[in-house]
Coordinates of C-alpha atoms and ligand atoms in Angstrom, one line a residue:
Chain A
M1 CA 61.9 58.7 64.2
T2 CA 58.3 59.6 63.9
R3 CA 55.4 57.3 64.8
S4 CA 54.6 56.7 61.1
T5 CA 58.1 55.4 60.5
T6 CA 58.0 53.1 63.5
Q7 CA 59.6 49.8 62.5
A8 CA 58.6 46.4 63.4
V9 CA 60.8 43.5 64.1
A10 CA 60.0 39.9 63.3
T11 CA 61.3 37.4 65.7
A12 CA 62.9 34.0 65.1
V13 CA 60.2 32.2 67.1
T14 CA 57.4 33.5 64.9
P15 CA 58.9 33.6 61.5
G16 CA 57.1 36.0 59.2
W17 CA 55.3 37.7 62.0
T18 CA 55.8 41.4 61.8
A19 CA 53.8 44.3 63.2
A20 CA 54.2 46.1 59.8
P21 CA 51.3 45.6 57.4
G22 CA 51.5 42.1 56.0
Q23 CA 50.0 41.1 52.7
Y24 CA 47.2 38.7 52.4
T25 CA 48.1 36.1 49.8
R26 CA 45.7 33.3 50.1
W27 CA 43.4 35.0 47.6
D28 CA 45.5 34.7 44.4
W29 CA 44.7 35.0 40.7
R30 CA 41.9 32.5 41.1
A31 CA 40.1 34.9 43.4
A32 CA 40.8 37.7 41.1
A33 CA 39.3 35.6 38.3
N34 CA 36.1 35.3 40.2
F35 CA 35.8 39.1 40.5
V36 CA 36.7 39.4 36.9
G37 CA 34.0 36.9 35.9
G38 CA 31.3 38.5 38.1
G39 CA 31.9 42.0 36.8
T40 CA 32.4 41.2 33.1
G41 CA 29.5 38.8 33.1
A42 CA 27.1 41.2 34.7
G43 CA 28.2 44.0 32.4
M44 CA 27.8 41.8 29.3
L45 CA 24.4 40.7 30.3
L46 CA 23.3 44.2 31.0
A47 CA 24.6 45.4 27.6
A48 CA 23.1 42.4 25.8
T49 CA 19.7 42.8 27.3
L50 CA 19.4 46.5 26.8
F51 CA 21.4 47.2 23.7
A52 CA 22.2 44.0 21.7
P53 CA 21.7 44.9 18.0
S54 CA 20.0 41.6 17.3
T55 CA 18.8 38.4 18.9
A56 CA 21.9 36.7 17.4
S57 CA 24.1 39.3 19.0
Y58 CA 22.2 38.9 22.3
R59 CA 22.9 35.2 22.3
V60 CA 26.6 35.7 21.7
Q61 CA 27.0 38.4 24.3
A62 CA 24.8 36.8 27.0
G63 CA 26.3 33.3 26.3
L64 CA 29.8 34.7 26.6
G65 CA 28.8 36.6 29.8
L66 CA 27.4 33.5 31.4
A67 CA 30.5 31.5 30.4
I68 CA 32.8 34.1 31.9
V69 CA 30.9 34.1 35.2
A70 CA 31.1 30.3 35.3
I71 CA 34.8 30.3 34.6
G72 CA 35.4 32.7 37.4
L73 CA 33.4 30.5 39.8
L74 CA 35.3 27.4 38.7
C75 CA 38.5 29.3 39.4
I76 CA 37.4 30.1 43.0
M77 CA 36.2 26.6 43.5
A78 CA 39.7 25.5 42.7
K79 CA 40.9 27.8 45.5
L80 CA 38.6 26.5 48.2
G81 CA 40.3 24.3 50.8
R82 CA 37.3 22.0 50.9
P83 CA 35.5 22.2 47.6
A84 CA 33.4 19.2 48.4
R85 CA 31.7 21.3 51.1
A86 CA 31.0 24.1 48.7
L87 CA 27.2 24.0 49.3
N88 CA 27.9 25.1 52.9
I89 CA 28.2 28.7 51.5
F90 CA 24.4 28.9 51.4
R91 CA 24.2 28.7 55.3
H92 CA 24.6 32.4 56.1
A93 CA 22.3 34.6 54.1
K94 CA 21.6 36.8 57.1
G95 CA 25.2 38.0 57.4
S96 CA 27.5 37.0 54.6
W97 CA 27.7 38.7 51.2
M98 CA 29.4 35.5 50.0
T99 CA 26.3 33.6 50.7
R100 CA 24.1 36.2 49.1
E101 CA 26.4 36.1 46.0
G102 CA 25.7 32.3 45.9
F103 CA 21.9 32.9 46.1
A104 CA 22.1 35.0 42.9
M105 CA 23.5 32.1 40.9
P106 CA 20.5 29.9 40.3
T107 CA 18.4 32.6 38.5
L108 CA 21.5 34.0 36.9
F109 CA 22.5 30.7 35.2
G110 CA 19.0 29.2 35.0
C111 CA 17.2 32.2 33.4
G112 CA 20.3 33.2 31.5
A113 CA 20.5 29.7 29.9
L114 CA 16.8 29.8 29.1
S115 CA 17.1 33.2 27.6
L116 CA 19.5 32.0 25.0
W117 CA 16.8 29.8 23.5
Q118 CA 14.0 32.4 23.5
P119 CA 13.0 33.8 20.1
A120 CA 13.3 37.3 21.4
I121 CA 15.0 39.2 24.3
G122 CA 12.4 39.0 27.1
A123 CA 11.7 38.2 30.7
M124 CA 14.3 35.5 31.1
A125 CA 17.0 37.9 29.9
V126 CA 15.8 40.6 32.3
I127 CA 15.8 38.2 35.3
A128 CA 19.2 36.9 34.4
T129 CA 20.6 40.4 34.1
L130 CA 19.1 41.5 37.4
S131 CA 20.6 38.4 39.1
A132 CA 24.0 39.2 37.5
L133 CA 23.8 42.8 38.8
V134 CA 23.0 41.4 42.3
F135 CA 25.9 39.0 42.0
L136 CA 28.2 41.9 41.1
Y137 CA 27.0 44.1 43.9
C138 CA 27.5 41.2 46.3
Q139 CA 31.1 40.9 45.1
A140 CA 31.7 44.5 45.8
R141 CA 30.3 44.1 49.3
I142 CA 32.4 41.0 49.9
L143 CA 35.5 43.2 49.5
N144 CA 33.8 46.0 51.6
D145 CA 33.5 43.5 54.5
A146 CA 37.1 42.5 54.4
K147 CA 37.7 44.7 57.4
G148 CA 41.3 43.8 57.9
I149 CA 42.4 45.1 54.5
P150 CA 42.0 48.8 53.9
A151 CA 42.3 48.7 50.1
W152 CA 39.4 46.3 49.9
S153 CA 37.2 47.4 52.8
I154 CA 37.1 51.2 52.2
A155 CA 33.5 52.2 51.3
E156 CA 34.5 53.7 47.9
I157 CA 35.4 50.2 46.7
V158 CA 31.7 49.4 46.2
P159 CA 30.9 51.8 43.4
L160 CA 34.4 51.2 41.9
I161 CA 33.9 47.4 41.6
V162 CA 30.4 47.9 40.2
V163 CA 31.2 50.4 37.5
T164 CA 34.5 48.5 36.7
G165 CA 32.4 45.4 36.0
L166 CA 30.0 47.3 33.9
A167 CA 32.8 48.9 31.8
E168 CA 34.4 45.5 31.3
G169 CA 31.2 43.9 30.2
A170 CA 30.0 46.8 28.0
G171 CA 33.4 46.8 26.4
L172 CA 33.4 43.1 25.6
A173 CA 29.8 43.3 24.4
V174 CA 30.5 46.0 21.8
A175 CA 33.7 44.0 20.8
T176 CA 31.6 40.9 20.0
T177 CA 29.6 42.7 17.5
A178 CA 32.6 42.9 15.2
F179 CA 32.6 39.1 15.1
V180 CA 28.8 38.3 14.8
P181 CA 29.0 40.3 12.5
D182 CA 26.8 43.2 13.6
V183 CA 27.1 46.9 14.2
P184 CA 27.1 48.1 17.9
T185 CA 24.0 50.1 18.8
A186 CA 24.3 53.7 19.9
G187 CA 23.0 52.5 23.3
G188 CA 25.8 50.0 23.6
I189 CA 28.4 52.6 22.9
V190 CA 26.8 55.1 25.3
L191 CA 26.8 52.5 28.0
L192 CA 30.5 51.8 27.4
V193 CA 31.4 55.5 27.5
A194 CA 29.3 56.2 30.5
A195 CA 30.8 53.2 32.4
L196 CA 34.3 54.3 31.5
V197 CA 33.7 57.9 32.7
L198 CA 32.0 56.6 35.9
R199 CA 34.9 54.2 36.4
H200 CA 37.4 57.0 36.2
V201 CA 35.4 59.1 38.7
A202 CA 35.0 56.2 41.1
W203 CA 38.8 55.4 40.8
R204 CA 39.7 58.9 41.7
R205 CA 37.4 58.9 44.7
Y206 CA 38.7 55.6 45.8
R207 CA 42.4 56.6 45.6
A208 CA 41.7 59.8 47.4
A209 CA 39.8 58.0 50.2
L210 CA 42.6 55.5 50.6
V211 CA 45.2 58.2 50.9
R212 CA 43.0 60.0 53.5
A213 CA 42.6 56.7 55.4
D214 CA 46.4 56.3 55.6
A215 CA 46.3 53.0 53.8
P216 CA 49.4 50.8 53.8
A217 CA 52.1 52.4 51.6
A218 CA 52.7 49.1 49.8
A219 CA 49.1 48.9 48.7
L220 CA 49.1 52.5 47.6
A221 CA 52.3 51.9 45.6
A222 CA 50.8 48.8 43.9
L223 CA 47.7 50.8 42.9
A224 CA 49.8 53.7 41.7
A225 CA 51.8 51.4 39.5
H226 CA 48.6 50.0 38.1
A227 CA 47.3 53.5 37.4
R228 CA 50.4 54.5 35.6
R229 CA 50.1 51.5 33.2
W230 CA 46.4 51.2 32.8
L231 CA 44.6 54.5 33.2
P232 CA 45.7 55.8 29.8
A233 CA 45.4 52.4 28.1
G234 CA 42.3 51.2 29.9
D235 CA 40.2 54.4 30.3
G236 CA 41.6 57.1 28.0
L237 CA 42.3 55.1 24.9
P238 CA 39.0 53.2 24.9
L239 CA 37.2 56.6 25.1
L240 CA 39.1 57.9 22.2
L241 CA 38.5 54.8 20.1
A242 CA 34.8 54.9 20.9
F243 CA 34.5 58.5 19.7
A244 CA 36.7 57.7 16.7
G245 CA 34.5 54.7 15.8
V246 CA 31.4 56.8 15.9
L247 CA 33.0 59.4 13.7
L248 CA 34.4 56.9 11.2
G249 CA 31.4 54.6 10.9
G250 CA 31.5 51.6 8.7
T251 CA 33.8 48.6 9.2
A252 CA 36.7 50.9 10.5
G253 CA 34.3 52.3 13.0
V254 CA 33.2 48.9 14.2
V255 CA 36.8 47.8 14.6
A256 CA 37.7 51.0 16.5
V257 CA 34.9 50.6 18.9
A258 CA 35.6 46.9 19.3
A259 CA 39.3 47.6 20.1
G260 CA 38.2 50.2 22.6
G261 CA 35.9 47.7 24.2
V262 CA 38.6 45.1 24.5
L263 CA 41.0 47.6 26.1
A264 CA 38.3 48.7 28.5
A265 CA 37.8 45.1 29.6
L266 CA 41.6 44.5 30.0
G267 CA 41.9 47.7 32.1
G268 CA 39.3 46.4 34.5
W269 CA 40.8 42.9 34.7
A270 CA 44.3 44.4 35.4
F271 CA 42.8 46.5 38.2
K272 CA 41.2 43.5 39.9
V273 CA 44.4 41.4 39.6
T274 CA 46.3 44.2 41.2
L275 CA 43.7 44.8 43.9
L276 CA 43.5 41.2 44.9
T277 CA 47.0 40.0 44.4
R278 CA 49.1 43.1 45.1
A279 CA 47.2 45.5 47.2
G280 CA 45.8 43.2 49.9
H281 CA 47.8 44.6 52.8
Y282 CA 46.5 44.4 56.3
R283 CA 46.1 47.3 58.6
P284 CA 49.3 48.3 60.3
K285 CA 49.2 46.9 63.7
S286 CA 52.4 48.3 65.1
V287 CA 51.0 51.8 65.5
S288 CA 48.5 50.5 68.1
L289 CA 50.9 49.2 70.7
A290 CA 52.8 52.4 71.3
A291 CA 49.7 54.5 70.5
G292 CA 47.7 52.5 73.1
L293 CA 50.4 53.0 75.7
A294 CA 50.5 56.7 75.0
R295 CA 46.8 57.0 75.2
A296 CA 46.6 55.0 78.4
R297 CA 49.3 57.2 79.9
A298 CA 47.5 60.4 78.9
R299 CA 44.4 59.1 80.6
S300 CA 46.1 58.3 83.9
Chain B
M1 CA 29.4 36.4 81.0
R2 CA 32.1 37.5 78.6
W3 CA 35.5 35.9 79.0
G4 CA 38.4 38.2 78.7
M5 CA 42.1 38.7 79.6
T6 CA 44.5 41.3 80.7
I7 CA 48.2 41.3 79.8
D8 CA 50.3 43.4 82.0
L9 CA 53.1 44.9 79.9
Q10 CA 54.9 46.1 83.0
R11 CA 55.3 42.5 84.1
C12 CA 55.7 40.8 80.7
T13 CA 59.4 40.1 80.0
G14 CA 58.8 38.8 76.5
C15 CA 60.1 35.4 77.5
Y16 CA 57.9 33.5 75.0
G17 CA 56.7 31.2 77.7
C18 CA 53.1 31.8 76.7
V19 CA 53.9 31.3 73.0
I20 CA 55.4 27.9 73.7
A21 CA 52.7 26.9 76.3
C22 CA 50.1 27.6 73.6
K23 CA 52.0 25.6 71.0
Q24 CA 52.3 22.8 73.5
E25 CA 48.7 22.9 74.5
H26 CA 47.3 22.9 71.0
S27 CA 50.2 21.2 69.1
T28 CA 49.5 23.5 66.2
P29 CA 50.9 22.5 62.8
S30 CA 54.3 23.9 61.7
G31 CA 54.1 27.6 61.1
I32 CA 50.9 28.2 63.0
H33 CA 51.1 30.1 66.3
F34 CA 47.8 31.0 68.0
R35 CA 49.9 33.2 70.2
R36 CA 52.7 35.4 69.0
M37 CA 55.0 38.1 70.3
L38 CA 54.6 41.5 68.7
F39 CA 57.7 43.7 68.8
E40 CA 57.8 47.3 67.9
E41 CA 60.8 49.6 67.7
V42 CA 60.3 53.1 69.0
G43 CA 62.7 56.1 69.1
E44 CA 66.0 56.3 67.3
Y45 CA 69.6 55.8 68.1
P46 CA 70.9 56.3 70.8
T47 CA 67.6 56.0 72.6
A48 CA 66.0 53.4 70.3
R49 CA 64.0 50.8 72.3
R50 CA 61.9 47.8 71.6
I51 CA 58.5 47.4 73.2
H52 CA 56.7 44.1 73.0
A53 CA 53.4 42.4 73.7
P54 CA 52.1 38.9 73.4
V55 CA 49.2 38.8 70.9
Q56 CA 46.5 36.3 70.1
C57 CA 42.9 36.3 68.9
N58 CA 41.1 39.0 70.8
H59 CA 37.7 37.2 70.9
C60 CA 36.2 40.4 69.9
A61 CA 32.8 41.4 71.1
E62 CA 32.0 42.6 67.6
P63 CA 34.1 40.3 65.5
P64 CA 34.2 41.1 61.8
C65 CA 35.3 37.5 61.1
V66 CA 31.8 36.2 62.2
P67 CA 29.4 37.9 59.9
V68 CA 31.5 37.3 56.7
C69 CA 31.7 33.5 57.1
P70 CA 29.3 32.1 54.5
T71 CA 29.1 28.7 56.2
R72 CA 28.6 29.9 59.8
A73 CA 31.6 27.8 60.6
T74 CA 32.9 30.8 62.5
Y75 CA 30.5 31.7 65.3
Q76 CA 30.4 33.6 68.6
R77 CA 29.3 31.9 71.8
D78 CA 27.2 33.5 74.5
D79 CA 30.3 33.7 76.7
G80 CA 32.1 35.8 74.1
L81 CA 34.3 33.0 72.6
V82 CA 34.8 33.2 68.9
L83 CA 35.3 29.7 67.5
V84 CA 35.5 27.8 64.2
D85 CA 33.6 24.6 63.5
S86 CA 36.1 22.9 61.3
G87 CA 33.5 20.4 60.1
Q88 CA 31.6 23.2 58.4
C89 CA 34.6 25.3 57.2
I90 CA 35.2 25.3 53.4
G91 CA 38.6 27.0 53.7
C92 CA 37.5 30.0 51.6
G93 CA 39.8 32.3 53.6
Y94 CA 37.2 35.1 53.7
C95 CA 37.4 35.4 57.5
M96 CA 41.2 35.9 57.2
T97 CA 40.6 39.1 55.3
A98 CA 38.1 40.3 57.9
C99 CA 40.3 40.0 61.0
P100 CA 42.4 43.2 61.3
Y101 CA 44.8 41.4 63.7
E102 CA 45.8 38.5 61.3
H103 CA 44.9 36.0 64.0
R104 CA 43.3 33.4 61.7
H105 CA 45.4 30.7 60.2
Y106 CA 45.0 28.4 57.3
V107 CA 46.0 24.8 57.8
D108 CA 48.0 24.1 54.7
Y109 CA 49.9 21.2 56.1
A110 CA 48.7 19.2 59.1
A111 CA 51.5 16.6 59.4
G112 CA 54.0 16.8 62.3
H113 CA 57.1 18.8 62.6
F114 CA 59.5 16.0 61.8
D115 CA 60.0 14.3 58.4
D116 CA 60.1 10.8 59.6
C117 CA 57.5 10.5 62.4
V118 CA 54.6 12.1 64.1
T119 CA 55.3 12.3 67.8
P120 CA 52.7 10.9 70.3
H121 CA 51.9 14.5 71.4
E122 CA 51.3 15.6 67.8
A123 CA 49.2 12.5 67.1
R124 CA 47.0 13.4 70.1
G125 CA 46.6 17.0 68.9
G126 CA 48.2 18.4 72.0
E127 CA 46.4 18.6 75.3
A128 CA 43.5 20.2 73.5
G129 CA 43.1 17.0 71.4
H130 CA 42.8 18.7 68.0
D131 CA 42.3 16.4 65.0
W132 CA 44.7 18.3 62.8
V133 CA 44.3 16.0 59.9
A134 CA 40.5 16.7 59.9
K135 CA 41.3 20.4 60.1
Q136 CA 43.6 20.4 57.1
D137 CA 42.5 23.0 54.5
T138 CA 40.4 24.8 56.9
V139 CA 40.9 28.0 59.0
V140 CA 41.8 27.8 62.7
K141 CA 42.4 30.2 65.5
C142 CA 43.0 30.6 69.2
T143 CA 40.1 29.0 71.2
F144 CA 40.8 30.7 74.5
C145 CA 41.4 27.1 75.6
E146 CA 37.7 26.4 75.5
H147 CA 38.5 22.7 76.2
R148 CA 39.9 23.8 79.6
L149 CA 37.0 26.2 80.3
A150 CA 34.6 23.3 79.5
R151 CA 36.0 21.3 82.4
A152 CA 34.6 23.8 84.8
K153 CA 31.1 22.9 84.0
G154 CA 29.3 21.3 86.9
T155 CA 32.2 21.8 89.2
A156 CA 33.2 24.5 91.7
L157 CA 36.3 25.3 89.6
V158 CA 36.6 28.9 88.3
P159 CA 38.4 29.8 85.1
G160 CA 41.0 32.3 85.8
V161 CA 41.3 31.1 89.4
D162 CA 41.8 27.3 89.1
R163 CA 44.6 26.2 86.9
E164 CA 42.8 23.1 85.5
V165 CA 40.2 25.4 83.9
T166 CA 42.4 28.4 82.9
P167 CA 44.0 29.0 79.5
A168 CA 47.4 27.5 79.2
C169 CA 49.1 30.8 78.4
V170 CA 47.9 32.3 81.6
N171 CA 49.0 29.3 83.7
T172 CA 52.5 29.3 82.3
C173 CA 53.5 32.9 82.7
P174 CA 56.3 33.1 85.2
S175 CA 55.7 36.8 85.9
E176 CA 51.9 36.4 86.3
A177 CA 51.4 39.0 83.7
M178 CA 48.0 37.7 82.6
V179 CA 44.6 37.6 84.3
F180 CA 41.7 35.8 82.9
G181 CA 38.1 36.4 83.9
D182 CA 34.6 37.7 83.3
L183 CA 34.6 41.2 81.7
D184 CA 30.8 41.5 82.3
D185 CA 31.4 41.3 86.0
P186 CA 32.5 44.8 87.1
D187 CA 34.0 43.4 90.3
S188 CA 36.1 40.6 88.6
H189 CA 39.8 40.9 88.8
V190 CA 40.1 41.6 85.0
S191 CA 37.5 44.3 85.1
R192 CA 39.1 46.0 88.0
L193 CA 42.6 45.9 86.4
I194 CA 41.3 47.4 83.2
R195 CA 39.6 50.2 85.2
E196 CA 42.4 50.9 87.6
R197 CA 45.3 50.5 85.2
N198 CA 43.8 52.1 82.1
G199 CA 43.8 48.9 80.1
F200 CA 43.6 49.3 76.4
P201 CA 42.9 47.0 73.5
L202 CA 44.8 46.8 70.2
L203 CA 43.5 48.7 67.2
P204 CA 40.5 50.2 68.9
E205 CA 39.9 52.1 65.7
A206 CA 38.9 48.9 64.0
G207 CA 35.7 48.9 66.1
T208 CA 36.0 45.2 67.0
K209 CA 35.8 45.6 70.8
P210 CA 38.5 43.1 71.8
S211 CA 38.3 41.1 75.0
V212 CA 42.1 41.2 75.4
F213 CA 43.3 44.3 77.2
Y214 CA 46.8 45.5 77.8
L215 CA 47.9 47.1 81.0
P216 CA 50.4 49.9 80.2
A217 CA 54.1 49.6 81.0
D218 CA 56.3 52.3 82.3
V219 CA 58.4 52.5 79.1
M220 CA 59.8 55.4 77.2
L221 CA 57.9 56.3 74.1
D222 CA 58.8 58.6 71.2
A223 CA 57.2 61.5 73.0
D224 CA 59.6 61.0 75.9
T225 CA 62.7 61.5 73.8
Ligands
SF4_401 S1 40.9 38.9 66.8 FE1 40.3 38.4 64.6 S2 39.8 36.2 64.7 FE2 39.7 37.0 66.8 S3 37.6 37.5 67.1 FE3 38.7 39.4 66.5 S4 38.4 39.5 64.3 FE4 37.9 37.4 64.9
SF4_402 S1 37.5 29.9 55.8 FE1 36.0 28.7 57.0 S2 35.6 29.9 58.8 FE2 36.7 31.2 57.4 S3 35.0 32.3 56.3 FE3 35.5 30.5 55.0 S4 34.1 28.9 55.8 FE4 34.1 30.5 57.3

């Protein structure tokens, strides 16, 4: 038997304790919802502020973006052991990305809400968008600091989480134009296409880095299953629909782009649910005991 | 001053004495063990063997669980102990994702082990006097028996030497596999053991600089077969 196939044995005294990589399950779909909310909301605010076809469209996109961030936060509040102490999260700005994420909220929601009542897209929208991007970046760094869990803490997670959020938000933003009704701007479609391409590049780099880092096999398998289902439907198809929409033009074009946008958002959400609820495996600990013994013996 | 521990794998028989002593000292809720026994199978039939080691929070010198905590409930003392202020903890579980050793525990259920009563020992929170009801829905971990270390203050008692001020797991070990002491003192018993016996920490690649070191045992590994 090789070192990589070393098997761990749980004991009766410590049920569930095994030296093989365990899965972290305390962060469930509610935690995933917070990451969905932060990413989609930031992407929608960015798309709305830069490329909304009209002030009416801006209000729909930004309003929806703010609501999605808020829903994500409510979900994570429901997961806190002691929600009554939630304000304690502001105590560690020097070290914790969770605290920093919290500090992005007042300007995100305050300026975001004010921007909905402005006659034109202006400073309030810009401040809210910048806050949302900071919020999203903090979420990426929260995962990056989860040092016990390779699929979350690997450095390549940061760009992946950021561009995934932008793709989700840009997708939903163009989709809303079909309901306002309005026509997506060229800028909005370019943002969606660019975010999708970047998401695909970031995904490939992330997967390659995880394999190189010898991440737990169960986490790799969960991510591979996600890729099989969602890379064609969440990245490829939205790109095709976006191009088809541009070529078709008119109502059919708007519908095609909107459908592509929805799929792009769904692909991102599915990834986050997989990442948080199925790929959160700890580092393998078992390797260390025998490896430590072998190293110590080699030194003596 | 940095408290640390050595665990001699040559002496440890895997008797679970320390696991039970810890449970007794802290009266941890059902399902929570600050100290556990890690088993690993090496080799294959007919020379397959099990190697084992007691494991617990390593009170890392560079603990990834400390910076992530948004409430500063998790903190590191000057003497190296990594502790949780349960009065501040919001139970977000973030620190649990940061510890590569899985040595942080969420208190889901603080009631006793029996359906019909809470034993006096449980009501007292063990010798450590934990208020487990107050700690419900927060994250807890091994304290290196800081309540025992605290008793040394203002006395001539020395942790690691005098039983009253030494962690319960160290006291109970029938084969004296554990030594507790100051890692910053190059002449302390622990420092000498680590030096002379090639003590090693678990998962050094995680960069956490643990304060718990293992002294190698004379066991057959895969390379020997
Ligand atoms: S072993 Fe885990 S809980 Fe203990 S100090 Fe290290 S990182 Fe923190
Ligand atoms: S669960 Fe408690 S100790 Fe852990 S990071 Fe959250 S607030 Fe800090």
